[in-house]
Tab-separated table of C-alpha atoms and ligand atoms in Angstrom:
chain	number	residue	atom	x	y	z
A	263	MET	CA	0.000	0.000	0.000
A	264	PHE	CA	1.168	3.510	0.798
A	265	MET	CA	4.517	2.651	2.422
A	266	GLU	CA	5.277	-0.005	-0.231
A	267	LYS	CA	4.624	2.539	-2.936
A	268	MET	CA	7.083	4.867	-1.258
A	269	LYS	CA	9.745	2.145	-1.288
A	270	ASP	CA	9.042	1.282	-4.939
A	271	LEU	CA	9.436	4.892	-5.919
A	272	LYS	CA	12.639	5.135	-3.883
A	273	VAL	CA	11.385	8.438	-2.616
A	274	THR	CA	13.911	10.359	-0.606
A	275	TRP	CA	12.437	12.197	2.304
A	276	ASN	CA	14.108	15.529	1.660
A	277	MET	CA	11.134	17.288	3.157
A	278	THR	CA	10.956	20.700	4.721
A	279	ARG	CA	8.317	22.271	6.911
A	280	TYR	CA	5.192	23.068	4.909
A	281	GLU	CA	4.257	26.510	3.738
A	282	VAL	CA	0.829	27.667	4.835
A	283	ASP	CA	-1.948	29.099	2.711
A	284	GLU	CA	-5.678	29.480	3.295
A	285	VAL	CA	-9.010	28.133	2.089
A	286	GLU	CA	-11.905	30.428	3.009
A	287	GLY	CA	-9.805	31.957	5.774
A	288	ILE	CA	-8.772	28.590	7.256
A	289	PRO	CA	-5.001	27.970	7.337
A	290	LEU	CA	-4.072	24.742	5.562
A	291	THR	CA	-0.756	23.651	4.102
A	292	LYS	CA	-0.043	25.092	0.686
A	293	LYS	CA	-0.001	21.553	-0.695
A	294	MET	CA	-3.545	21.002	0.589
A	295	CYS	CA	-4.683	24.349	-0.791
A	296	ASP	CA	-3.194	23.575	-4.207
A	297	ARG	CA	-5.273	20.370	-4.405
A	298	TRP	CA	-8.333	21.852	-2.677
A	299	ASN	CA	-10.632	21.549	-5.713
A	300	GLU	CA	-10.161	17.778	-5.664
A	301	THR	CA	-10.856	17.599	-1.942
A	302	TRP	CA	-13.998	19.706	-2.242
A	303	ALA	CA	-15.226	17.542	-5.146
A	304	PHE	CA	-14.623	14.302	-3.202
A	305	GLN	CA	-17.447	11.841	-3.763
A	306	ALA	CA	-18.544	10.327	-0.478
A	307	LYS	CA	-20.643	7.149	-0.543
A	308	PRO	CA	-23.631	6.530	1.734
A	309	ASP	CA	-21.806	3.807	3.680
A	310	ASP	CA	-18.689	5.906	4.328
A	311	LEU	CA	-17.935	6.617	7.972
A	312	LEU	CA	-16.088	9.845	8.650
A	313	ILE	CA	-14.025	10.385	11.805
A	314	ALA	CA	-13.723	14.144	12.247
A	315	THR	CA	-11.660	15.964	14.850
A	316	TYR	CA	-9.647	19.069	15.491
A	317	ALA	CA	-6.021	17.876	15.275
A	318	LYS	CA	-4.775	16.147	18.450
A	319	ALA	CA	-8.224	15.596	19.923
A	320	GLY	CA	-8.003	11.798	19.987
A	321	THR	CA	-8.328	10.915	16.304
A	322	THR	CA	-5.954	7.933	16.327
A	323	TRP	CA	-7.550	6.543	19.467
A	324	THR	CA	-11.018	6.768	17.900
A	325	GLN	CA	-9.724	5.260	14.656
A	326	GLU	CA	-8.400	2.252	16.590
A	327	ILE	CA	-11.653	1.851	18.516
A	328	VAL	CA	-13.685	2.024	15.312
A	329	ASP	CA	-11.409	-0.370	13.429
A	330	MET	CA	-11.558	-2.896	16.275
A	331	ILE	CA	-15.346	-2.643	16.313
A	332	GLN	CA	-15.565	-3.063	12.556
A	333	ASN	CA	-13.270	-6.103	12.754
A	334	ASP	CA	-15.158	-7.669	15.695
A	335	GLY	CA	-12.147	-7.285	17.978
A	336	ASP	CA	-9.752	-9.155	15.674
A	337	LEU	CA	-6.419	-7.552	16.556
A	338	GLU	CA	-4.509	-9.183	13.710
A	339	LYS	CA	-6.902	-7.662	11.173
A	340	CYS	CA	-6.416	-4.267	12.807
A	341	LYS	CA	-2.660	-4.715	12.441
A	342	ARG	CA	-3.023	-5.122	8.648
A	343	ALA	CA	-1.578	-1.631	8.120
A	344	SER	CA	-0.742	1.624	9.887
A	345	THR	CA	-3.561	3.882	11.023
A	346	PHE	CA	-2.991	6.326	8.162
A	347	GLU	CA	-3.202	3.530	5.565
A	348	ARG	CA	-6.342	1.998	7.033
A	349	HIS	CA	-8.256	5.282	7.059
A	350	PRO	CA	-7.518	7.822	4.303
A	351	PHE	CA	-7.109	11.383	5.566
A	352	ILE	CA	-9.183	13.063	2.891
A	353	GLU	CA	-7.674	16.574	2.711
A	354	TRP	CA	-4.083	15.444	3.235
A	355	VAL	CA	-1.375	15.924	0.597
A	356	LEU	CA	1.981	14.655	1.820
A	357	HIS	CA	4.274	14.621	-1.157
A	358	GLU	CA	4.024	14.786	-4.947
A	359	HIS	CA	4.965	11.081	-5.195
A	360	THR	CA	2.427	9.741	-2.713
A	361	PRO	CA	-1.301	9.411	-3.262
A	362	THR	CA	-3.380	12.204	-1.776
A	363	GLY	CA	-6.018	11.391	0.810
A	364	VAL	CA	-8.657	11.612	-1.910
A	365	GLU	CA	-6.730	9.206	-4.151
A	366	GLN	CA	-6.232	6.760	-1.290
A	367	ALA	CA	-9.950	6.868	-0.522
A	368	GLU	CA	-10.887	6.387	-4.172
A	369	ALA	CA	-8.684	3.289	-4.355
A	370	MET	CA	-10.286	1.756	-1.271
A	371	PRO	CA	-13.203	-0.690	-1.398
A	372	SER	CA	-16.380	0.165	0.518
A	373	PRO	CA	-17.336	0.412	3.281
A	374	ARG	CA	-14.662	3.035	3.916
A	375	THR	CA	-13.696	4.776	7.123
A	376	LEU	CA	-12.145	8.168	6.482
A	377	LYS	CA	-10.458	10.815	8.590
A	378	THR	CA	-10.630	14.605	8.473
A	379	HIS	CA	-9.582	17.589	10.575
A	380	LEU	CA	-11.630	20.010	8.477
A	381	PRO	CA	-13.915	22.512	10.154
A	382	VAL	CA	-17.525	21.677	9.402
A	383	GLN	CA	-17.971	24.329	6.683
A	384	LEU	CA	-15.099	22.857	4.646
A	385	VAL	CA	-16.317	19.247	4.688
A	386	PRO	CA	-16.911	18.175	1.058
A	387	PRO	CA	-20.648	18.600	0.382
A	388	SER	CA	-21.123	14.998	-0.767
A	389	PHE	CA	-20.814	13.839	2.881
A	390	TRP	CA	-23.970	15.829	3.691
A	391	GLU	CA	-25.733	14.903	0.442
A	392	LYS	CA	-25.126	11.188	1.097
A	393	ASN	CA	-26.079	11.565	4.779
A	394	CYS	CA	-22.914	9.773	5.910
A	395	LYS	CA	-22.404	8.846	9.531
A	396	ILE	CA	-19.770	10.985	11.232
A	397	ILE	CA	-18.046	10.537	14.574
A	398	TYR	CA	-16.702	13.833	15.892
A	399	VAL	CA	-14.337	13.836	18.869
A	400	ALA	CA	-13.510	16.982	20.817
A	401	ARG	CA	-10.859	17.516	23.487
A	402	ASN	CA	-10.630	20.346	25.981
A	403	ALA	CA	-8.834	23.368	24.527
A	404	LYS	CA	-5.962	23.453	27.006
A	405	ASP	CA	-4.817	19.855	26.594
A	406	ASN	CA	-5.481	20.108	22.868
A	407	LEU	CA	-3.139	23.111	22.711
A	408	VAL	CA	-0.365	21.337	24.634
A	409	SER	CA	-0.618	18.243	22.464
A	410	TYR	CA	-0.647	20.334	19.272
A	411	TYR	CA	2.470	22.221	20.399
A	412	HIS	CA	4.464	19.044	21.005
A	413	PHE	CA	3.210	17.590	17.728
A	414	HIS	CA	4.553	20.628	15.848
A	415	ARG	CA	7.915	20.057	17.489
A	416	MET	CA	8.167	16.401	16.520
A	417	ASN	CA	6.481	16.592	13.115
A	418	GLN	CA	9.215	17.913	10.850
A	419	ILE	CA	6.798	18.950	8.111
A	420	MET	CA	4.377	20.998	10.204
A	421	PRO	CA	5.020	24.758	10.264
A	422	GLU	CA	7.553	25.916	12.873
A	423	PRO	CA	5.738	26.161	16.218
A	424	GLY	CA	8.079	28.839	17.584
A	425	THR	CA	8.424	28.973	21.357
A	426	TRP	CA	5.689	27.715	23.679
A	427	GLU	CA	4.674	31.350	24.289
A	428	GLU	CA	4.472	32.037	20.568
A	429	PHE	CA	2.493	28.895	19.836
A	430	PHE	CA	0.120	29.712	22.705
A	431	GLU	CA	-0.732	33.028	21.027
A	432	LYS	CA	-1.119	31.450	17.579
A	433	TYR	CA	-3.543	28.894	18.968
A	434	LEU	CA	-5.676	31.514	20.699
A	435	THR	CA	-5.947	33.515	17.500
A	436	GLY	CA	-6.598	30.449	15.324
A	437	LYS	CA	-3.454	31.024	13.273
A	438	VAL	CA	-2.624	27.315	13.195
A	439	LEU	CA	-3.382	24.595	10.664
A	440	TRP	CA	-7.127	23.840	10.441
A	441	GLY	CA	-7.866	27.150	12.124
A	442	SER	CA	-9.498	28.048	15.397
A	443	TRP	CA	-10.174	25.261	17.923
A	444	TYR	CA	-13.098	27.358	19.213
A	445	ASP	CA	-14.827	27.659	15.840
A	446	HIS	CA	-14.134	23.995	15.072
A	447	VAL	CA	-15.757	22.502	18.154
A	448	LYS	CA	-18.683	24.965	18.039
A	449	GLY	CA	-19.295	24.470	14.320
A	450	TRP	CA	-19.490	20.699	14.652
A	451	TRP	CA	-21.614	21.025	17.811
A	452	GLU	CA	-24.260	22.914	15.828
A	453	ALA	CA	-24.074	20.504	12.912
A	454	LYS	CA	-24.785	17.502	15.126
A	455	ASP	CA	-28.421	18.587	15.437
A	456	HIS	CA	-28.917	18.413	11.683
A	457	TYR	CA	-26.883	15.421	10.513
A	458	ARG	CA	-25.934	11.900	11.606
A	459	ILE	CA	-23.122	12.966	13.919
A	460	LEU	CA	-22.038	11.260	17.114
A	461	TYR	CA	-20.252	13.949	19.166
A	462	LEU	CA	-17.829	12.486	21.690
A	463	PHE	CA	-15.343	13.940	24.169
A	464	TYR	CA	-11.779	12.759	24.781
A	465	GLU	CA	-12.270	13.256	28.522
A	466	ASP	CA	-15.354	11.014	28.556
A	467	ILE	CA	-13.543	8.209	26.725
A	468	LYS	CA	-10.664	8.508	29.171
A	469	GLU	CA	-13.016	8.441	32.139
A	470	ASN	CA	-15.181	5.552	31.005
A	471	PRO	CA	-14.111	3.859	27.776
A	472	ARG	CA	-16.775	1.133	28.097
A	473	ARG	CA	-19.610	3.647	28.203
A	474	GLU	CA	-18.242	5.669	25.280
A	475	ILE	CA	-17.385	2.639	23.134
A	476	GLN	CA	-20.951	1.451	23.696
A	477	LYS	CA	-22.160	4.761	22.233
A	478	VAL	CA	-20.015	4.079	19.165
A	479	LEU	CA	-21.413	0.537	18.906
A	480	GLN	CA	-24.954	1.847	19.033
A	481	PHE	CA	-24.196	4.543	16.469
A	482	LEU	CA	-22.645	1.959	14.130
A	483	GLU	CA	-25.563	-0.410	14.798
A	484	LYS	CA	-23.182	-3.132	15.965
A	485	ASP	CA	-23.679	-5.612	18.731
A	486	LEU	CA	-20.633	-7.311	20.245
A	487	GLU	CA	-20.173	-9.943	22.936
A	488	LYS	CA	-18.937	-8.648	26.294
A	489	GLU	CA	-15.598	-10.449	25.789
A	490	VAL	CA	-15.066	-8.639	22.494
A	491	LEU	CA	-15.859	-5.283	24.095
A	492	ASP	CA	-13.406	-6.078	26.913
A	493	LYS	CA	-10.762	-6.868	24.319
A	494	ILE	CA	-11.385	-3.584	22.487
A	495	ILE	CA	-11.125	-1.630	25.741
A	496	HIS	CA	-7.853	-3.390	26.523
A	497	TYR	CA	-6.175	-2.916	23.145
A	498	THR	CA	-7.183	0.717	22.785
A	499	GLN	CA	-5.703	1.844	26.110
A	500	PHE	CA	-2.924	4.371	25.804
A	501	ASP	CA	-0.100	2.126	27.072
A	502	ILE	CA	-1.013	-0.697	24.707
A	503	MET	CA	-1.521	1.538	21.674
A	504	LYS	CA	1.774	3.272	22.416
A	505	GLU	CA	3.548	-0.066	21.845
A	506	ASN	CA	1.548	-0.963	18.726
A	507	PRO	CA	3.601	0.021	15.656
A	508	MET	CA	0.441	-0.002	13.522
A	509	ALA	CA	-1.161	2.615	15.769
A	510	ASN	CA	1.719	4.703	17.117
A	511	TYR	CA	2.925	6.321	13.881
A	512	THR	CA	6.444	4.853	14.144
A	513	THR	CA	6.225	3.408	10.619
A	514	LEU	CA	6.776	6.899	9.200
A	515	PRO	CA	10.432	7.874	8.790
A	516	PRO	CA	12.090	10.194	11.347
A	517	GLU	CA	12.472	12.787	8.582
A	518	ILE	CA	8.715	13.240	9.011
A	519	LEU	CA	7.931	12.256	12.598
A	520	ASP	CA	10.816	12.474	15.037
A	521	HIS	CA	9.644	10.581	18.102
A	522	SER	CA	12.942	11.320	19.861
A	523	ILE	CA	11.818	14.966	20.168
A	524	SER	CA	8.373	14.020	21.481
A	525	PRO	CA	6.592	10.715	20.841
A	526	PHE	CA	3.339	10.772	18.863
A	527	MET	CA	1.844	8.781	21.751
A	528	ARG	CA	3.046	11.351	24.239
A	529	LYS	CA	1.101	11.190	27.534
A	530	GLY	CA	-2.520	10.490	26.685
A	531	ILE	CA	-3.926	12.127	29.812
A	532	VAL	CA	-6.385	14.830	30.840
A	533	GLY	CA	-4.905	17.860	32.613
A	534	ASP	CA	-1.332	17.886	31.298
A	535	TRP	CA	-1.874	21.592	30.525
A	536	LYS	CA	-1.173	22.235	34.223
A	537	ASN	CA	2.437	21.266	33.566
A	538	HIS	CA	2.701	23.856	30.779
A	539	PHE	CA	0.518	26.901	31.489
A	540	THR	CA	1.912	29.649	33.688
A	541	VAL	CA	-0.554	31.319	36.062
A	542	ALA	CA	-0.602	34.396	33.799
A	543	GLN	CA	-1.198	32.270	30.681
A	544	ASN	CA	-4.011	30.439	32.425
A	545	GLU	CA	-5.734	33.690	33.390
A	546	ARG	CA	-5.360	35.073	29.897
A	547	PHE	CA	-6.600	31.819	28.385
A	548	ASP	CA	-9.659	31.635	30.654
A	549	ALA	CA	-10.707	35.238	29.947
A	550	ASP	CA	-10.351	34.725	26.206
A	551	TYR	CA	-12.117	31.331	26.400
A	552	LYS	CA	-15.101	32.875	28.180
A	553	GLN	CA	-15.572	35.342	25.352
A	554	LYS	CA	-15.103	32.857	22.536
A	555	MET	CA	-17.333	30.204	24.076
A	556	ALA	CA	-20.107	32.584	25.239
A	557	GLY	CA	-23.554	31.568	24.083
A	558	THR	CA	-22.841	27.914	23.346
A	559	SER	CA	-24.234	24.981	25.305
A	560	LEU	CA	-20.981	23.132	24.652
A	561	THR	CA	-18.904	22.538	27.779
A	562	PHE	CA	-15.602	20.801	28.445
A	563	ARG	CA	-13.857	19.264	31.392
A	564	MET	CA	-10.258	20.423	31.745
A	565	GLU	CA	-9.533	17.816	34.434
A	566	LEU	CA	-11.076	14.594	35.631
B	85	PPS	S1	-3.642	13.558	15.003
B	85	PPS	O1	-2.232	13.790	14.556
B	85	PPS	O2	-4.423	14.790	14.913
B	85	PPS	O3	-4.274	12.435	14.333
B	85	PPS	O4	-3.499	13.248	16.560
B	85	PPS	P1	-4.636	12.624	17.485
B	85	PPS	O5	-4.622	11.167	17.345
B	85	PPS	O6	-5.917	13.343	17.284
B	85	PPS	O7	-4.147	13.038	18.923
B	85	PPS	C1	-2.991	12.555	19.532
B	85	PPS	C2	-3.214	12.670	21.020
B	85	PPS	O8	-4.087	11.613	21.456
B	85	PPS	C3	-3.393	10.816	22.412
B	85	PPS	N1	-3.815	9.421	22.333
B	85	PPS	C4	-4.450	8.785	23.333
B	85	PPS	N2	-4.886	9.216	24.527
B	85	PPS	C5	-5.469	8.295	25.339
B	85	PPS	N3	-5.638	6.996	24.999
B	85	PPS	C6	-5.224	6.531	23.806
B	85	PPS	N4	-5.401	5.266	23.488
B	85	PPS	C7	-4.603	7.458	22.904
B	85	PPS	N5	-4.073	7.341	21.669
B	85	PPS	C8	-3.604	8.558	21.338
B	85	PPS	C9	-1.931	11.034	22.075
B	85	PPS	O9	-1.089	10.615	23.111
B	85	PPS	C10	-1.928	12.523	21.824
B	85	PPS	O10	-2.142	13.277	23.014
B	85	PPS	P2	-0.974	13.824	23.962
B	85	PPS	O11	-1.664	14.693	24.986
B	85	PPS	O12	-0.033	14.610	23.107
B	85	PPS	O13	-0.350	12.622	24.609
């Protein structure tokens, strides 16, 4: 598949950090913007399942849970390929020699499970026209920010994060890839009342994976034996996934993801922001948060 194709092409990973451009005011990599017409024209099918998140909200975790459900808890089947090969990332354009997310999806037999970080207004219209099921996962803004910062450090093709202080400001003003966290979570929250969207929270899955996985089962209209559910809960825990090369992103070369700077599977906890935010940053964040989140019924837990 994807990685084999890379080997066949003898692609050298002389990659640099991506330039950023915009689509309708949302920062995306220039490569994504250049291929945007193809992404927008993507033809979803009625049995596609879309996993949508703001980056670093628990996408990979949800992908593993969903794949294990779809494969009735068969771990070997879930280890057939890396996360990013199992579930095409529809707007993603890595390299001119690798298939785009759209091309990967088009080459995949149905039923397909796809990934996106797009804000709701940029989701290709065919997903709404075909009434596809969508699982959206949101994570509290503070932990999401911390995780996104470390990801920019280790991912050698993301834009330079700058210092922690600089990245903090960029995040608050939405000047990061895929735009404002605030607009993202609120936009999808509104959409859930109109479309087939299951809206989940990272903190809830962490607190009670059984309860949340059962919501996914119900949404996917699947019924599994208790033993299978137990197995899914076990294999999707942070410590187990961290050691699973098909789920921990270690199959990508260090020229792209440098886990020695910060592992992709970093901490996987709620409340790590307390180890990063200064008192002044926390006050500034809370005041800004209050304004940006005024008037929405959407609430988050910043600790458990
Ligand atoms: S990406 O690049 O947007 O797809 O990243 P994403 O998968 O959304 O987010 C990565 C963060 O999710 C954590 N993670 C988990 N937490 C708990 N349990 C499990 N099983 C799990 N798997 C991944 C991962 O560690 C990243 O969070 P941080 O806070 O950086 O550790």
